[in-house]
Amino acid sequence: MPAPGAEPPPAAPRHTVGDLVALSTQHLTARGVASPRLDAELVVAEGLGLGRLDLYTGPERPVTPAERDAVRALLARRARHEPMAYILGRKGFRRLELAVTPDVLVPRPETELVVEWVVAHAPPGARVLDWGTGSGAIALALADERPDLAVTAVDVSEAALSVARANAARRRDGAADVDFVRSDGFAALAGTTFDLVVANPPYLSDAELAAAPPELAFEPAGALTAGPRGDEALARLCADVPAHLAPGGAVITEIGETQAAAVSQLMAQAGLTGIRVHRDLAGKPRAVSAVKQ
Ligand SMILES: C[S@@+](CC[C@H](N)C(=O)[O-])C[C@H]1O[C@@H](n2cnc3c(N)ncnc32)[C@H](O)[C@@H]1O
């Protein structure tokens, strides 16, 4: 207790929500994070249990030391370039919010292109296979937007399938309407055919991985690459897919932006026709589709 008449000790500075956002943005900028302001807002909102909008409506709200520590812990992870989706444990894809863990690739906006194509082109009631489902992003988005489809999803990773199954169980209606199967490629699907096969296989080369942003080091290697050239899984998919397509069935696969010609050739070699390269909103080749006569 201060002696009578003595000055009270200075109070520890109280941070506000606005201060935390500003300091976090500075920290992430200094660490070379690509979108420091956005990520700072996401981290602060998550640490405080608020929505992002609350940061704008209540920037003067004081922050308790416990809240500041919670934000700091999340901020330290982002400063080490851990993907935001792993820190939050979730990622939006099409109309869904998916749980994601380091056992699965973070679903990318580019992949929405192949979903869009299947949603638009699958005949009513079509049997669709999602090859390499990861978090279940493609399969669950299709089941959500085209409930008439019969969707099967395979992955070689049992850990990824657990995440995908949990995402299926979390769906609004709780319906597990996707059949998840552990399979190395088509190995567990002998004798089964589909009307449509959709894939986002691992397709990065060693050189692309070496030059990739540090965030990718947190993602499962088997989701990013299948070999030094980058096209190993694509080559296997193209060679194997005709045996699993019904007559008139189609395949669409996401590709790296330099792989359109090579994958088109692989599809032609596999006897597929009607080969088409699909470009993303930036005009880059992003997927190739083909049909089995
Ligand atoms: C690029 S990730 C795509 C994940 C998800 N479809 C997405 O778009 O977010 C590729 C997925 O293919 C799986 N995979 C890799 N090789 C495979 C194989 N031989 N057979 C089945 N799945 C495979 C990986 O485990 C990974 O989940």
Coordinates of C-alpha atoms and ligand atoms in Angstrom, one line a residue:
M1 CA 0.0 0.0 0.0
P2 CA 1.5 3.4 -0.9
A3 CA 2.4 5.6 2.0
P4 CA -0.2 8.4 2.6
G5 CA 0.5 11.2 0.1
A6 CA 2.8 9.1 -2.1
E7 CA 2.1 8.7 -5.9
P8 CA 0.4 5.4 -6.8
P9 CA 2.5 3.1 -9.0
P10 CA 1.8 3.6 -12.7
A11 CA -0.9 1.3 -14.0
A12 CA 0.3 -1.3 -16.5
P13 CA -0.7 -0.1 -20.0
R14 CA -4.1 -1.6 -21.0
H15 CA -4.3 -2.7 -24.6
T16 CA -7.4 -2.3 -26.6
V17 CA -8.7 -4.5 -29.4
G18 CA -7.5 -1.8 -31.9
D19 CA -4.0 -1.8 -30.4
L20 CA -3.8 -5.6 -30.6
V21 CA -4.7 -5.6 -34.3
A22 CA -2.1 -2.9 -35.1
L23 CA 0.6 -4.6 -33.1
S24 CA -0.2 -8.0 -34.6
T25 CA -0.2 -6.5 -38.1
Q26 CA 3.3 -5.0 -37.5
H27 CA 4.6 -8.3 -36.2
L28 CA 3.3 -10.4 -39.1
T29 CA 4.6 -7.8 -41.6
A30 CA 8.0 -8.0 -40.0
R31 CA 7.9 -11.8 -40.4
G32 CA 7.1 -11.6 -44.1
V33 CA 3.5 -13.0 -43.9
A34 CA 1.7 -12.3 -47.2
S35 CA -1.5 -10.8 -45.9
P36 CA -0.5 -9.4 -42.5
R37 CA -3.6 -7.1 -41.8
L38 CA -6.2 -9.8 -42.7
D39 CA -4.4 -12.5 -40.7
A40 CA -3.9 -10.2 -37.7
E41 CA -7.6 -9.5 -37.7
L42 CA -8.4 -13.3 -37.9
V43 CA -5.9 -14.1 -35.1
V44 CA -7.2 -11.3 -32.8
A45 CA -10.8 -12.2 -33.5
E46 CA -10.2 -15.9 -32.8
G47 CA -8.1 -15.2 -29.7
L48 CA -10.8 -13.0 -28.2
G49 CA -13.7 -15.2 -29.3
L50 CA -15.1 -12.4 -31.5
G51 CA -16.2 -12.0 -35.1
R52 CA -14.0 -9.9 -37.4
L53 CA -16.7 -7.3 -37.6
D54 CA -16.5 -6.8 -33.8
L55 CA -13.0 -5.5 -34.3
Y56 CA -14.3 -2.6 -36.3
T57 CA -17.3 -1.9 -34.1
G58 CA -15.4 -2.1 -30.8
P59 CA -11.8 -1.1 -31.3
E60 CA -11.7 0.7 -27.9
R61 CA -12.7 -2.5 -26.0
P62 CA -10.0 -3.2 -23.4
V63 CA -8.2 -6.5 -23.6
T64 CA -7.4 -8.6 -20.5
P65 CA -3.9 -10.1 -20.0
A66 CA -5.4 -13.6 -20.5
E67 CA -7.0 -12.5 -23.8
R68 CA -3.7 -10.9 -24.9
D69 CA -1.8 -14.1 -24.1
A70 CA -4.3 -16.2 -26.1
V71 CA -3.8 -13.9 -29.1
R72 CA 0.0 -14.0 -28.7
A73 CA 0.0 -17.8 -28.8
L74 CA -2.0 -17.8 -32.1
L75 CA 0.1 -15.0 -33.5
A76 CA 3.3 -16.9 -32.8
R77 CA 2.0 -19.8 -35.0
R78 CA 1.1 -17.5 -37.9
A79 CA 4.5 -15.7 -37.6
R80 CA 6.1 -19.1 -38.2
H81 CA 4.1 -19.3 -41.4
E82 CA 1.7 -22.0 -40.2
P83 CA -1.3 -21.7 -42.6
M84 CA -4.2 -19.7 -41.1
A85 CA -6.6 -22.6 -41.8
Y86 CA -4.6 -24.9 -39.4
I87 CA -4.5 -22.2 -36.7
L88 CA -8.3 -21.7 -37.0
G89 CA -9.0 -25.4 -37.6
R90 CA -11.4 -24.6 -40.4
K91 CA -11.6 -23.4 -44.0
G92 CA -14.5 -22.3 -46.2
F93 CA -15.0 -24.2 -49.5
R94 CA -18.0 -23.5 -51.8
R95 CA -20.9 -23.3 -49.4
L96 CA -19.3 -25.4 -46.6
E97 CA -17.0 -24.7 -43.7
L98 CA -14.7 -27.7 -43.4
A99 CA -12.6 -28.8 -40.4
V100 CA -9.0 -29.0 -41.4
T101 CA -5.9 -30.4 -39.7
P102 CA -2.3 -30.9 -40.8
D103 CA -3.4 -34.4 -42.0
V104 CA -5.1 -32.8 -45.0
L105 CA -4.3 -30.2 -47.7
V106 CA -5.9 -26.8 -47.0
P107 CA -8.7 -26.7 -49.7
R108 CA -7.9 -24.0 -52.2
P109 CA -10.3 -21.6 -54.1
E110 CA -8.8 -22.9 -57.4
T111 CA -10.3 -26.3 -56.7
E112 CA -13.8 -24.8 -56.8
L113 CA -13.4 -24.8 -60.6
V114 CA -13.6 -28.6 -60.9
V115 CA -16.6 -28.7 -58.5
E116 CA -18.4 -26.1 -60.5
W117 CA -17.8 -28.1 -63.7
V118 CA -19.2 -31.3 -62.2
V119 CA -22.2 -29.5 -60.6
A120 CA -23.0 -28.1 -64.1
H121 CA -22.2 -31.3 -66.2
A122 CA -23.1 -34.4 -64.1
P123 CA -26.2 -36.1 -65.4
P124 CA -29.0 -36.6 -62.8
G125 CA -28.2 -39.4 -60.4
A126 CA -24.6 -39.8 -61.7
R127 CA -22.1 -41.9 -59.9
V128 CA -19.1 -39.7 -59.1
L129 CA -15.7 -40.5 -57.7
D130 CA -13.5 -38.0 -55.9
W131 CA -10.0 -39.3 -56.3
G132 CA -7.8 -38.1 -53.4
T133 CA -10.4 -36.5 -51.2
G134 CA -8.2 -35.0 -48.4
S135 CA -10.6 -33.1 -46.2
G136 CA -13.5 -34.3 -48.3
A137 CA -13.8 -30.8 -49.9
I138 CA -14.8 -31.8 -53.4
A139 CA -16.9 -34.8 -52.4
L140 CA -18.8 -33.0 -49.7
A141 CA -19.3 -29.8 -51.9
L142 CA -20.8 -32.1 -54.6
A143 CA -23.1 -33.9 -52.1
D144 CA -24.2 -30.5 -50.8
E145 CA -24.9 -28.9 -54.2
R146 CA -26.0 -31.9 -56.1
P147 CA -27.8 -34.2 -53.6
D148 CA -28.9 -36.4 -56.4
L149 CA -25.4 -37.6 -57.1
A150 CA -24.0 -40.9 -55.7
V151 CA -20.6 -39.8 -54.5
T152 CA -17.7 -42.0 -53.6
A153 CA -14.4 -40.6 -52.3
V154 CA -11.0 -42.3 -52.0
D155 CA -7.7 -41.4 -50.3
V156 CA -4.6 -43.4 -49.7
S157 CA -4.2 -41.6 -46.3
E158 CA -6.3 -43.0 -43.5
A159 CA -5.6 -39.9 -41.4
A160 CA -7.1 -37.7 -44.2
L161 CA -10.1 -40.0 -44.4
S162 CA -10.8 -39.5 -40.7
V163 CA -10.9 -35.7 -41.3
A164 CA -13.2 -36.2 -44.3
R165 CA -15.5 -38.5 -42.4
A166 CA -15.7 -36.1 -39.5
N167 CA -16.6 -33.3 -42.0
A168 CA -19.4 -35.5 -43.5
A169 CA -20.7 -36.1 -40.0
R170 CA -20.8 -32.4 -39.3
R171 CA -23.0 -31.6 -42.2
R172 CA -26.2 -29.7 -41.4
D173 CA -28.5 -32.7 -41.8
G174 CA -25.9 -35.1 -40.3
A175 CA -26.3 -37.3 -43.4
A176 CA -23.2 -39.3 -44.3
D177 CA -24.1 -39.3 -48.0
V178 CA -20.5 -39.8 -49.3
D179 CA -19.0 -43.3 -49.4
F180 CA -15.4 -42.9 -48.1
V181 CA -13.0 -45.7 -49.1
R182 CA -9.3 -46.1 -48.3
S183 CA -7.6 -46.8 -51.6
D184 CA -4.3 -46.3 -53.3
G185 CA -5.5 -44.9 -56.6
F186 CA -8.2 -47.2 -57.9
A187 CA -6.8 -50.3 -56.2
A188 CA -9.8 -50.8 -53.9
L189 CA -12.3 -50.1 -56.7
A190 CA -11.6 -53.1 -59.0
G191 CA -14.6 -53.6 -61.3
T192 CA -16.4 -50.4 -60.2
T193 CA -17.2 -47.8 -62.8
F194 CA -18.4 -44.2 -62.5
D195 CA -20.1 -41.6 -64.7
L196 CA -17.6 -38.9 -63.6
V197 CA -14.2 -39.0 -61.9
V198 CA -13.0 -35.7 -60.4
A199 CA -9.5 -35.3 -58.9
N200 CA -7.1 -32.8 -57.4
P201 CA -4.1 -35.1 -57.2
P202 CA -0.7 -34.1 -55.8
Y203 CA 1.1 -32.4 -58.8
L204 CA 4.0 -30.3 -57.6
S205 CA 7.5 -31.1 -58.8
D206 CA 10.6 -31.0 -56.5
A207 CA 11.6 -27.7 -58.0
E208 CA 8.2 -26.2 -57.4
L209 CA 8.1 -27.4 -53.8
A210 CA 11.6 -25.9 -53.2
A211 CA 10.4 -22.5 -54.4
A212 CA 7.0 -22.7 -52.7
P213 CA 5.9 -20.4 -49.8
P214 CA 6.9 -21.6 -46.4
E215 CA 3.3 -22.4 -45.5
L216 CA 3.4 -25.5 -47.7
A217 CA 5.9 -27.1 -45.4
F218 CA 3.1 -27.6 -42.9
E219 CA 0.9 -29.5 -45.4
P220 CA 1.1 -33.3 -45.8
A221 CA 3.9 -34.1 -48.4
G222 CA 1.7 -36.8 -49.9
A223 CA -1.0 -34.2 -50.8
L224 CA 1.5 -31.9 -52.6
T225 CA 3.8 -34.2 -54.5
A226 CA 3.9 -37.7 -55.9
G227 CA 7.4 -37.6 -57.3
P228 CA 10.2 -35.4 -58.5
R229 CA 8.6 -34.6 -61.9
G230 CA 5.3 -33.6 -60.4
D231 CA 3.1 -35.4 -62.9
E232 CA 3.5 -38.9 -61.5
A233 CA 0.0 -39.1 -59.9
L234 CA -1.6 -37.4 -62.9
A235 CA 0.0 -40.0 -65.2
R236 CA -1.3 -42.9 -63.1
L237 CA -4.7 -41.3 -62.9
C238 CA -4.9 -40.9 -66.7
A239 CA -3.7 -44.5 -67.3
D240 CA -6.1 -46.0 -64.8
V241 CA -9.2 -44.0 -65.2
P242 CA -10.6 -45.4 -68.5
A243 CA -11.2 -48.8 -66.8
H244 CA -13.3 -47.0 -64.2
L245 CA -15.4 -44.9 -66.4
A246 CA -18.8 -46.0 -67.8
P247 CA -19.2 -45.5 -71.6
G248 CA -19.8 -41.7 -72.1
G249 CA -18.3 -41.0 -68.7
A250 CA -15.9 -38.1 -68.1
V251 CA -12.9 -37.2 -66.0
I252 CA -11.8 -33.8 -64.8
T253 CA -8.6 -33.2 -63.0
E254 CA -7.0 -30.1 -61.5
I255 CA -3.4 -29.5 -62.8
G256 CA -0.5 -27.2 -62.2
E257 CA -0.5 -24.3 -64.6
T258 CA 2.4 -25.7 -66.7
Q259 CA 0.9 -29.2 -67.1
A260 CA -2.0 -28.7 -69.5
A261 CA -0.2 -30.0 -72.6
A262 CA 1.4 -33.0 -70.9
V263 CA -1.9 -34.0 -69.2
S264 CA -3.9 -33.6 -72.4
Q265 CA -1.4 -35.9 -74.1
L266 CA -1.6 -38.5 -71.2
M267 CA -5.4 -38.5 -71.6
A268 CA -5.1 -38.9 -75.4
Q269 CA -2.7 -41.8 -74.9
A270 CA -5.2 -43.4 -72.5
G271 CA -7.8 -43.4 -75.4
L272 CA -9.9 -40.5 -74.0
T273 CA -11.5 -38.0 -76.3
G274 CA -13.1 -34.5 -76.1
I275 CA -10.0 -33.3 -74.2
R276 CA -10.5 -29.7 -72.9
V277 CA -8.3 -27.4 -70.9
H278 CA -10.2 -25.2 -68.3
R279 CA -8.8 -21.9 -67.3
D280 CA -9.2 -20.2 -63.9
L281 CA -10.4 -16.6 -63.3
A282 CA -6.8 -15.4 -63.8
G283 CA -6.7 -17.1 -67.2
K284 CA -4.3 -19.9 -66.1
P285 CA -4.8 -23.5 -67.2
R286 CA -6.2 -25.1 -64.1
A287 CA -8.0 -28.3 -65.1
V288 CA -8.2 -30.8 -67.9
S289 CA -11.3 -32.9 -68.7
A290 CA -11.9 -35.7 -71.2
V291 CA -14.6 -38.3 -72.1
K292 CA -14.6 -42.1 -72.6
Q293 CA -16.4 -42.9 -75.8
Ligands
LIG1 C1 -3.9 -32.1 -53.5 S1 -4.6 -33.1 -52.2 C2 -6.3 -32.8 -52.6 C3 -7.2 -32.9 -51.4 C4 -8.7 -32.4 -51.7 N1 -9.2 -33.2 -52.8 C5 -8.7 -31.0 -52.0 O1 -8.9 -30.6 -53.2 O2 -8.6 -30.2 -51.1 C6 -4.3 -34.7 -52.9 C7 -4.9 -35.9 -52.1 O3 -4.7 -37.1 -52.8 C8 -4.3 -38.1 -51.8 N2 -3.5 -39.0 -52.6 C9 -2.2 -39.0 -53.0 N3 -1.8 -40.1 -53.6 C10 -2.9 -40.9 -53.6 C11 -3.1 -42.2 -54.2 N4 -2.2 -42.9 -54.8 N5 -4.4 -42.7 -54.0 C12 -5.3 -42.0 -53.4 N6 -5.2 -40.8 -52.9 C13 -4.0 -40.2 -53.0 C14 -3.5 -37.3 -50.8 O4 -3.5 -38.1 -49.6 C15 -4.3 -36.0 -50.7 O5 -5.3 -36.1 -49.7

